[in-house]
Amino acid sequence: MPETLNPADPGFAHDPYPYYARLRARGPVARVALANGTHAWLVTGYDRAREVLADPRFSNVPPPRAGRPKPDSQAQRARACLARHMLNSDAPDHLRLRRLTTAAFTPRRVDALRPRIERLTDGLVAEVSGLLAREGTADLVDSFAFPLPVLVIGEVLGVPEADRADLREWTYRVGSPADALERGATDEAWAALHAYFTALIAHKRRSPGDDLFSALVHDASEGGLDDGELLAMAFLLLFAGYETTMNLLASASLLLLTHPGELAAAREGGEARWAAVVEETLRHASPLEGTTWRRTTEPVDLGGGAVIPAEESVLVVLAAAGRDPERFPDPDAFRPARYLTDADAGPAVDGGAERTAPHLAFGHGPHFCLGSRLARMEAAIALPRLFGALPDLALATEPERLPYRPGLLVRGPRELPVTPVTPVIPAARR
């Protein structure tokens, strides 16, 4: 009998790792029964995850009407259009879309955002400091982890600051299971995103800026992107650029607050140690819990008795692959040192860093995330500035009481209350 999985269950959302460990103990691929009455295959083993992500027999093109609202509704049309992004495409369409996006998302253009990100970070840190002084507490998600990537992706898209709170709410809704929200909330969000991005593209055509999205709108190479493809690309840049980075910042902050020894080591270790914190957070608390859903185009034998029939839904669970004990020693421990080189590690790491496989938080193969450079840069800038300016930050509640985002797509704490008092550390880590 397949195990039952309810992604909207708060207990699962808060800590899905025991569930994934049970699945992985049965094999790197397992069939599960979802709470909505359907079945799917979850890939939880690291090696199998890499194989599936690079295997063309697992298509990223959703089956017709998969997960759609009722026919002929405004939400149906909006969702169908916005879902045309390159994560939902296969070659050759995916290759064309990726080449066009890569041309706009060059390392040089991304790195040029660094001074702006530094200024935005310093401004937000000052606001958090003021909030702590006035009220004695602050929510790092609302006051820091959310606004920074939204401000940055606003720079990428050329979105006015006044519109960015609406974008956050709409994106939250479309990324959550429908049964976790009020009736109609998801449909309304799809329609709102469609209307907003339609107007934004029209504005960019008339008055292009120096943002990356304007470059995409006016790129005529390979025929350029039509309006439907631009709508889908805007949605992808928003969702991937803000949601994943927000969860990365929130999860890294939580891990550092509950692992004071690692926080002290980061403060003393400089850029290499902070970069290792980012990489270990991506592995230990992947901001992308799973990839986009895939489907088999033919029967696929993954070994060990796992034969997936054609036209089956498959999800590569990045969060589970990152904790596969076959690839990562002591996988449930938060240890940034595993991503340090021997030269960076120094004497405090007892003989140098262990050698581990790369994590899969940004995917693998042809769909590897183009925004990974920007996300890493934001976190590497933001975390040392936050904890450097506010050295006495402490978690203001027990970690077990923090609410988490439901679902199988993105993962991170929805709230992170902090205060400048004695830290709250789980008993097991004291």
Short mmCIF file of C-alpha atoms in Angstrom, two decimals:
data_model
loop_
_atom_site.label_atom_id
_atom_site.label_comp_id
_atom_site.label_asym_id
_atom_site.label_seq_id
_atom_site.Cartn_x
_atom_site.Cartn_y
_atom_site.Cartn_z
CA MET A 1 0.00 0.00 0.00
CA PRO A 2 1.37 3.46 -0.88
CA GLU A 3 1.80 5.96 1.93
CA THR A 4 -0.69 8.82 2.07
CA LEU A 5 0.60 12.36 1.79
CA ASN A 6 -1.31 15.55 2.59
CA PRO A 7 0.93 18.50 1.63
CA ALA A 8 -1.42 20.94 3.39
CA ASP A 9 -1.02 19.25 6.78
CA PRO A 10 0.73 21.74 9.13
CA GLY A 11 2.78 19.00 10.78
CA PHE A 12 4.13 17.81 7.44
CA ALA A 13 4.80 21.40 6.29
CA HIS A 14 6.80 22.11 9.45
CA ASP A 15 8.95 18.99 9.29
CA PRO A 16 8.60 16.77 6.20
CA TYR A 17 11.98 15.09 6.64
CA PRO A 18 10.88 12.07 8.75
CA TYR A 19 8.25 11.30 6.09
CA TYR A 20 10.86 11.49 3.32
CA ALA A 21 13.26 9.33 5.34
CA ARG A 22 10.58 6.62 5.63
CA LEU A 23 9.98 6.75 1.89
CA ARG A 24 13.69 6.63 1.12
CA ALA A 25 14.12 3.60 3.39
CA ARG A 26 11.76 1.74 1.03
CA GLY A 27 13.84 2.81 -1.98
CA PRO A 28 14.93 6.02 -3.76
CA VAL A 29 11.58 6.18 -5.61
CA ALA A 30 8.17 5.52 -4.06
CA ARG A 31 4.53 5.75 -5.15
CA VAL A 32 2.34 7.77 -2.78
CA ALA A 33 -1.38 8.45 -2.45
CA LEU A 34 -2.12 12.18 -2.34
CA ALA A 35 -4.87 13.63 -0.20
CA ASN A 36 -6.81 14.75 -3.29
CA GLY A 37 -7.30 11.13 -4.33
CA THR A 38 -4.61 10.93 -7.00
CA HIS A 39 -1.31 9.05 -6.98
CA ALA A 40 2.23 10.16 -7.80
CA TRP A 41 5.83 8.98 -7.63
CA LEU A 42 8.25 10.81 -5.34
CA VAL A 43 11.99 10.62 -6.00
CA THR A 44 13.79 11.00 -2.66
CA GLY A 45 17.25 9.51 -3.31
CA TYR A 46 20.10 11.77 -4.43
CA ASP A 47 21.46 9.64 -7.28
CA ARG A 48 18.02 8.87 -8.68
CA ALA A 49 17.10 12.56 -8.46
CA ARG A 50 20.09 13.53 -10.62
CA GLU A 51 19.15 10.82 -13.13
CA VAL A 52 15.53 11.90 -13.41
CA LEU A 53 16.38 15.60 -13.73
CA ALA A 54 18.57 14.86 -16.75
CA ASP A 55 16.42 12.14 -18.36
CA PRO A 56 14.33 13.31 -21.37
CA ARG A 57 11.81 10.53 -20.73
CA PHE A 58 10.52 12.67 -17.86
CA SER A 59 8.68 15.49 -19.59
CA ASN A 60 8.16 18.91 -18.05
CA VAL A 61 5.15 19.62 -20.26
CA PRO A 62 2.04 19.21 -18.08
CA PRO A 63 -0.67 16.88 -19.38
CA PRO A 64 -3.74 18.61 -20.84
CA ARG A 65 -5.96 20.20 -18.18
CA ALA A 66 -3.67 19.04 -15.33
CA GLY A 67 -4.65 20.91 -12.20
CA ARG A 68 -6.66 23.48 -14.17
CA PRO A 69 -9.67 25.46 -12.91
CA LYS A 70 -13.03 24.90 -14.58
CA PRO A 71 -13.02 25.25 -18.41
CA ASP A 72 -13.45 28.68 -20.00
CA SER A 73 -12.95 30.59 -16.74
CA GLN A 74 -10.76 33.69 -16.57
CA ALA A 75 -8.45 31.82 -14.20
CA GLN A 76 -8.20 28.92 -16.67
CA ARG A 77 -7.05 31.22 -19.45
CA ALA A 78 -4.66 33.11 -17.19
CA ARG A 79 -3.12 29.99 -15.70
CA ALA A 80 -2.72 28.34 -19.10
CA CYS A 81 -0.89 31.40 -20.38
CA LEU A 82 1.35 31.97 -17.36
CA ALA A 83 2.21 28.27 -17.23
CA ARG A 84 3.96 28.48 -20.63
CA HIS A 85 7.27 29.28 -18.94
CA MET A 86 10.38 27.29 -19.77
CA LEU A 87 10.17 25.07 -16.68
CA ASN A 88 7.03 23.61 -18.26
CA SER A 89 8.65 22.94 -21.64
CA ASP A 90 10.93 20.39 -23.26
CA ALA A 91 13.46 20.66 -26.08
CA PRO A 92 13.51 22.32 -28.57
CA ASP A 93 11.21 25.02 -27.09
CA HIS A 94 13.05 24.93 -23.76
CA LEU A 95 16.44 25.45 -25.43
CA ARG A 96 15.23 28.54 -27.32
CA LEU A 97 13.64 30.08 -24.24
CA ARG A 98 16.69 29.33 -22.13
CA ARG A 99 19.09 30.88 -24.67
CA LEU A 100 17.05 34.08 -24.79
CA THR A 101 16.87 34.29 -21.00
CA THR A 102 20.57 33.52 -20.58
CA ALA A 103 21.40 36.39 -22.95
CA ALA A 104 19.59 38.82 -20.63
CA PHE A 105 20.69 37.14 -17.37
CA THR A 106 24.44 37.30 -17.97
CA PRO A 107 26.80 37.14 -14.97
CA ARG A 108 27.89 40.68 -15.75
CA ARG A 109 24.34 42.05 -15.58
CA VAL A 110 23.57 40.08 -12.42
CA ASP A 111 26.79 41.18 -10.72
CA ALA A 112 25.99 44.78 -11.62
CA LEU A 113 23.10 44.54 -9.12
CA ARG A 114 25.52 44.06 -6.20
CA PRO A 115 25.84 47.75 -5.15
CA ARG A 116 22.07 48.15 -5.29
CA ILE A 117 21.53 44.97 -3.23
CA GLU A 118 24.03 46.21 -0.63
CA ARG A 119 22.18 49.54 -0.31
CA LEU A 120 18.79 47.85 -0.10
CA THR A 121 20.10 45.46 2.56
CA ASP A 122 21.58 48.22 4.69
CA GLY A 123 18.32 50.14 4.53
CA LEU A 124 16.30 47.11 5.64
CA VAL A 125 18.74 46.28 8.44
CA ALA A 126 18.33 49.85 9.72
CA GLU A 127 14.55 49.42 9.62
CA VAL A 128 14.77 46.13 11.56
CA SER A 129 17.00 47.82 14.12
CA GLY A 130 14.50 50.64 14.52
CA LEU A 131 11.63 48.19 14.88
CA LEU A 132 13.48 46.29 17.59
CA ALA A 133 14.23 49.52 19.43
CA ARG A 134 10.59 50.65 19.30
CA GLU A 135 8.74 47.38 19.88
CA GLY A 136 11.33 44.97 21.26
CA THR A 137 10.59 42.38 18.58
CA ALA A 138 10.53 42.03 14.80
CA ASP A 139 9.48 39.40 12.27
CA LEU A 140 12.50 38.74 10.06
CA VAL A 141 10.30 37.30 7.31
CA ASP A 142 8.09 40.37 6.96
CA SER A 143 10.79 42.93 7.70
CA PHE A 144 13.82 41.39 5.97
CA ALA A 145 13.59 38.04 4.17
CA PHE A 146 10.52 39.07 2.18
CA PRO A 147 11.20 42.70 1.26
CA LEU A 148 14.81 42.23 0.13
CA PRO A 149 14.20 39.71 -2.69
CA VAL A 150 10.98 41.46 -3.65
CA LEU A 151 12.88 44.74 -3.97
CA VAL A 152 15.60 42.99 -5.96
CA ILE A 153 13.21 41.17 -8.30
CA GLY A 154 11.42 44.48 -8.66
CA GLU A 155 14.71 45.83 -9.99
CA VAL A 156 14.96 42.89 -12.39
CA LEU A 157 11.37 43.29 -13.64
CA GLY A 158 11.22 47.05 -13.39
CA VAL A 159 8.17 46.87 -11.10
CA PRO A 160 7.19 49.94 -9.05
CA GLU A 161 7.72 49.50 -5.32
CA ALA A 162 4.06 50.25 -4.61
CA ASP A 163 3.02 47.09 -6.48
CA ARG A 164 5.35 44.61 -4.80
CA ALA A 165 3.18 43.67 -1.82
CA ASP A 166 0.40 42.63 -4.22
CA LEU A 167 2.87 40.47 -6.16
CA ARG A 168 3.88 38.74 -2.94
CA GLU A 169 0.28 37.87 -2.05
CA TRP A 170 -0.60 36.59 -5.53
CA THR A 171 2.55 34.48 -5.71
CA TYR A 172 1.88 32.97 -2.28
CA ARG A 173 -1.59 31.90 -3.38
CA VAL A 174 -0.62 30.26 -6.67
CA GLY A 175 2.16 28.32 -4.95
CA SER A 176 -0.05 26.91 -2.17
CA PRO A 177 -2.36 23.87 -2.31
CA ALA A 178 -5.87 25.06 -3.20
CA ASP A 179 -7.36 23.28 -0.18
CA ALA A 180 -5.12 25.32 2.14
CA LEU A 181 -6.72 28.62 1.04
CA GLU A 182 -10.17 30.18 0.93
CA ARG A 183 -12.34 29.06 -1.96
CA GLY A 184 -11.52 30.99 -5.11
CA ALA A 185 -8.33 32.57 -3.75
CA THR A 186 -6.05 30.71 -6.15
CA ASP A 187 -8.16 31.52 -9.22
CA GLU A 188 -8.26 35.20 -8.28
CA ALA A 189 -4.46 35.28 -7.96
CA TRP A 190 -3.89 33.71 -11.38
CA ALA A 191 -6.21 36.26 -12.99
CA ALA A 192 -4.58 39.17 -11.14
CA LEU A 193 -1.07 38.12 -12.20
CA HIS A 194 -2.17 37.79 -15.81
CA ALA A 195 -3.72 41.27 -15.83
CA TYR A 196 -0.75 42.87 -14.08
CA PHE A 197 1.94 41.38 -16.31
CA THR A 198 -0.06 42.13 -19.46
CA ALA A 199 -0.02 45.81 -18.50
CA LEU A 200 3.66 45.66 -17.50
CA ILE A 201 4.74 44.22 -20.86
CA ALA A 202 2.78 46.87 -22.74
CA HIS A 203 4.51 49.53 -20.66
CA LYS A 204 7.96 48.04 -21.33
CA ARG A 205 7.31 48.03 -25.07
CA ARG A 206 6.48 51.74 -24.97
CA SER A 207 9.07 52.80 -22.39
CA PRO A 208 11.88 50.26 -21.88
CA GLY A 209 14.09 50.67 -18.83
CA ASP A 210 17.54 49.34 -18.01
CA ASP A 211 16.09 46.34 -16.14
CA LEU A 212 16.62 42.74 -17.27
CA PHE A 213 12.96 42.26 -18.19
CA SER A 214 13.04 45.20 -20.59
CA ALA A 215 16.00 43.52 -22.28
CA LEU A 216 13.89 40.37 -22.72
CA VAL A 217 10.92 42.34 -24.08
CA HIS A 218 13.08 43.97 -26.77
CA ASP A 219 15.37 41.04 -27.65
CA ALA A 220 14.62 40.15 -31.28
CA SER A 221 17.14 37.30 -31.59
CA GLU A 222 15.69 33.91 -32.60
CA GLY A 223 12.41 35.67 -33.23
CA GLY A 224 12.26 37.02 -29.70
CA LEU A 225 9.53 36.21 -27.17
CA ASP A 226 5.87 36.68 -28.04
CA ASP A 227 3.50 38.25 -25.53
CA GLY A 228 2.41 34.89 -24.15
CA GLU A 229 6.01 33.80 -23.59
CA LEU A 230 6.80 37.14 -21.97
CA LEU A 231 3.85 36.74 -19.62
CA ALA A 232 5.08 33.31 -18.62
CA MET A 233 8.66 34.57 -18.21
CA ALA A 234 7.54 37.43 -15.96
CA PHE A 235 5.70 34.95 -13.74
CA LEU A 236 8.71 32.63 -13.60
CA LEU A 237 11.13 35.46 -12.75
CA LEU A 238 8.81 36.70 -10.01
CA PHE A 239 8.13 33.34 -8.43
CA ALA A 240 11.65 31.92 -8.69
CA GLY A 241 13.37 35.22 -7.96
CA TYR A 242 11.45 36.15 -4.83
CA GLU A 243 9.99 32.99 -3.29
CA THR A 244 13.15 30.89 -3.26
CA THR A 245 15.41 33.70 -2.04
CA MET A 246 12.95 34.71 0.70
CA ASN A 247 12.90 31.12 1.97
CA LEU A 248 16.69 30.86 1.70
CA LEU A 249 17.17 34.00 3.82
CA ALA A 250 14.53 32.99 6.37
CA SER A 251 15.81 29.42 6.72
CA ALA A 252 19.46 30.50 6.96
CA SER A 253 18.58 33.05 9.64
CA LEU A 254 16.65 30.45 11.62
CA LEU A 255 19.48 27.92 11.38
CA LEU A 256 22.05 30.46 12.55
CA LEU A 257 19.85 31.61 15.44
CA THR A 258 19.42 28.02 16.62
CA HIS A 259 23.09 27.10 16.04
CA PRO A 260 25.01 29.86 17.84
CA GLY A 261 28.33 28.07 17.34
CA GLU A 262 27.88 28.18 13.57
CA LEU A 263 26.87 31.83 13.74
CA ALA A 264 30.03 32.65 15.70
CA ALA A 265 32.14 30.70 13.19
CA ALA A 266 30.56 32.61 10.31
CA ARG A 267 31.25 35.96 11.94
CA GLU A 268 34.87 35.00 12.45
CA GLY A 269 35.41 33.15 9.16
CA GLY A 270 34.80 35.86 6.57
CA GLU A 271 33.36 35.49 3.07
CA ALA A 272 34.24 31.81 2.63
CA ARG A 273 32.41 30.84 5.82
CA TRP A 274 29.32 32.88 4.92
CA ALA A 275 29.30 31.30 1.46
CA ALA A 276 29.44 27.89 3.15
CA VAL A 277 26.45 28.86 5.32
CA VAL A 278 24.50 29.64 2.16
CA GLU A 279 25.41 26.32 0.51
CA GLU A 280 24.65 24.27 3.61
CA THR A 281 21.29 26.01 4.02
CA LEU A 282 20.47 25.15 0.41
CA ARG A 283 21.22 21.50 1.18
CA HIS A 284 19.83 21.22 4.71
CA ALA A 285 16.71 23.39 4.26
CA SER A 286 16.22 23.60 0.50
CA PRO A 287 13.99 26.60 -0.33
CA LEU A 288 12.63 24.52 -3.22
CA GLU A 289 11.11 21.44 -1.63
CA GLY A 290 10.45 19.85 -5.00
CA THR A 291 10.87 20.55 -8.68
CA THR A 292 8.01 21.23 -11.03
CA TRP A 293 5.97 18.09 -11.65
CA ARG A 294 7.16 15.79 -14.42
CA ARG A 295 5.39 13.00 -16.29
CA THR A 296 6.78 9.89 -17.90
CA THR A 297 6.49 9.72 -21.68
CA GLU A 298 7.14 5.95 -21.62
CA PRO A 299 7.67 3.27 -18.97
CA VAL A 300 10.90 3.97 -17.06
CA ASP A 301 12.85 1.40 -15.06
CA LEU A 302 14.82 3.20 -12.34
CA GLY A 303 16.21 -0.01 -10.87
CA GLY A 304 15.51 -1.66 -7.54
CA GLY A 305 12.08 -2.73 -8.70
CA ALA A 306 10.90 0.83 -9.41
CA VAL A 307 9.23 0.76 -12.81
CA ILE A 308 7.16 3.88 -13.46
CA PRO A 309 4.49 3.44 -16.16
CA ALA A 310 3.95 5.97 -18.93
CA GLU A 311 1.92 9.12 -18.23
CA GLU A 312 2.54 9.00 -14.48
CA SER A 313 3.18 12.11 -12.36
CA VAL A 314 6.67 12.29 -10.87
CA LEU A 315 8.12 14.78 -8.38
CA VAL A 316 11.82 15.06 -7.63
CA VAL A 317 11.95 16.04 -3.95
CA LEU A 318 15.04 18.24 -3.69
CA ALA A 319 14.66 18.59 0.08
CA ALA A 320 14.81 14.81 0.46
CA ALA A 321 17.71 14.33 -1.95
CA GLY A 322 19.71 16.88 0.03
CA ARG A 323 19.41 14.70 3.14
CA ASP A 324 20.20 11.36 1.53
CA PRO A 325 22.64 9.64 3.93
CA GLU A 326 24.15 7.74 0.98
CA ARG A 327 25.59 11.03 -0.27
CA PHE A 328 25.81 13.34 2.76
CA PRO A 329 27.36 12.18 6.05
CA ASP A 330 25.22 13.09 9.06
CA PRO A 331 22.61 14.59 6.70
CA ASP A 332 20.25 16.02 9.34
CA ALA A 333 23.01 18.10 10.94
CA PHE A 334 23.58 21.72 9.93
CA ARG A 335 27.33 21.89 9.27
CA PRO A 336 28.51 24.61 6.86
CA ALA A 337 32.07 23.25 7.15
CA ARG A 338 31.15 20.48 4.71
CA TYR A 339 31.21 23.13 1.96
CA LEU A 340 34.57 24.63 2.89
CA THR A 341 37.80 23.73 1.15
CA ASP A 342 40.73 22.61 3.29
CA ALA A 343 42.34 26.02 2.74
CA ASP A 344 39.23 27.86 3.94
CA ALA A 345 38.40 25.54 6.82
CA GLY A 346 41.29 26.27 9.14
CA PRO A 347 42.08 24.46 12.39
CA ALA A 348 38.57 24.81 13.79
CA VAL A 349 37.22 22.15 11.43
CA ASP A 350 39.36 19.33 12.79
CA GLY A 351 41.53 18.53 9.83
CA GLY A 352 39.61 20.17 7.00
CA ALA A 353 36.25 19.82 5.34
CA GLU A 354 34.76 16.55 4.24
CA ARG A 355 34.10 16.00 0.54
CA THR A 356 30.42 15.85 -0.32
CA ALA A 357 28.34 15.74 -3.46
CA PRO A 358 26.84 19.05 -4.64
CA HIS A 359 23.32 19.73 -3.43
CA LEU A 360 20.43 19.88 -5.88
CA ALA A 361 18.60 22.92 -4.50
CA PHE A 362 18.81 24.69 -7.87
CA GLY A 363 18.08 21.56 -9.86
CA HIS A 364 20.32 19.69 -12.28
CA GLY A 365 20.58 19.14 -16.00
CA PRO A 366 18.84 21.28 -18.65
CA HIS A 367 16.50 22.93 -16.14
CA PHE A 368 19.19 24.14 -13.75
CA CYS A 369 18.06 27.46 -12.25
CA LEU A 370 19.37 30.51 -14.13
CA GLY A 371 18.74 32.68 -11.06
CA SER A 372 21.05 30.71 -8.78
CA ARG A 373 23.82 33.30 -9.09
CA LEU A 374 21.50 36.11 -8.02
CA ALA A 375 20.03 34.14 -5.10
CA ARG A 376 23.47 33.21 -3.79
CA MET A 377 24.67 36.79 -4.13
CA GLU A 378 21.67 38.19 -2.24
CA ALA A 379 22.15 35.76 0.64
CA ALA A 380 25.92 36.23 0.79
CA ILE A 381 25.39 39.99 1.03
CA ALA A 382 22.37 40.02 3.33
CA LEU A 383 23.28 37.53 6.05
CA PRO A 384 26.62 39.01 7.22
CA ARG A 385 25.15 42.52 7.12
CA LEU A 386 22.13 41.49 9.18
CA PHE A 387 24.03 39.57 11.85
CA GLY A 388 26.95 42.00 11.81
CA ALA A 389 24.77 45.05 12.50
CA LEU A 390 22.52 43.20 14.97
CA PRO A 391 24.86 40.89 16.92
CA ASP A 392 22.40 40.22 19.76
CA LEU A 393 19.50 38.89 17.72
CA ALA A 394 17.72 35.92 19.26
CA LEU A 395 14.72 33.84 18.32
CA ALA A 396 11.65 35.01 20.24
CA THR A 397 9.78 31.69 20.20
CA GLU A 398 10.42 27.98 20.19
CA PRO A 399 11.39 26.76 16.69
CA GLU A 400 8.69 24.09 16.89
CA ARG A 401 6.02 26.82 17.07
CA LEU A 402 6.97 28.48 13.77
CA PRO A 403 4.41 28.11 10.95
CA TYR A 404 5.64 26.86 7.59
CA ARG A 405 4.41 27.28 4.05
CA PRO A 406 2.24 24.27 3.03
CA GLY A 407 2.85 22.35 -0.16
CA LEU A 408 5.54 20.50 -2.07
CA LEU A 409 6.99 23.33 -4.16
CA VAL A 410 8.66 25.92 -1.92
CA ARG A 411 9.51 25.68 1.78
CA GLY A 412 10.44 28.06 4.55
CA PRO A 413 9.15 29.60 7.80
CA ARG A 414 6.28 32.04 7.28
CA GLU A 415 7.21 33.95 10.44
CA LEU A 416 10.52 34.44 12.24
CA PRO A 417 10.09 36.61 15.36
CA VAL A 418 13.34 37.85 16.88
CA THR A 419 14.31 39.95 19.87
CA PRO A 420 17.61 41.16 21.35
CA VAL A 421 17.52 38.80 24.35
CA THR A 422 18.87 35.39 25.38
CA PRO A 423 18.44 33.01 22.42
CA VAL A 424 15.83 30.26 22.39
CA ILE A 425 17.75 27.06 21.57
CA PRO A 426 16.15 23.63 21.33
CA ALA A 427 17.11 21.41 24.26
CA ALA A 428 18.78 18.89 21.94
CA ARG A 429 21.26 21.55 20.80
CA ARG A 430 22.10 23.10 24.18
#
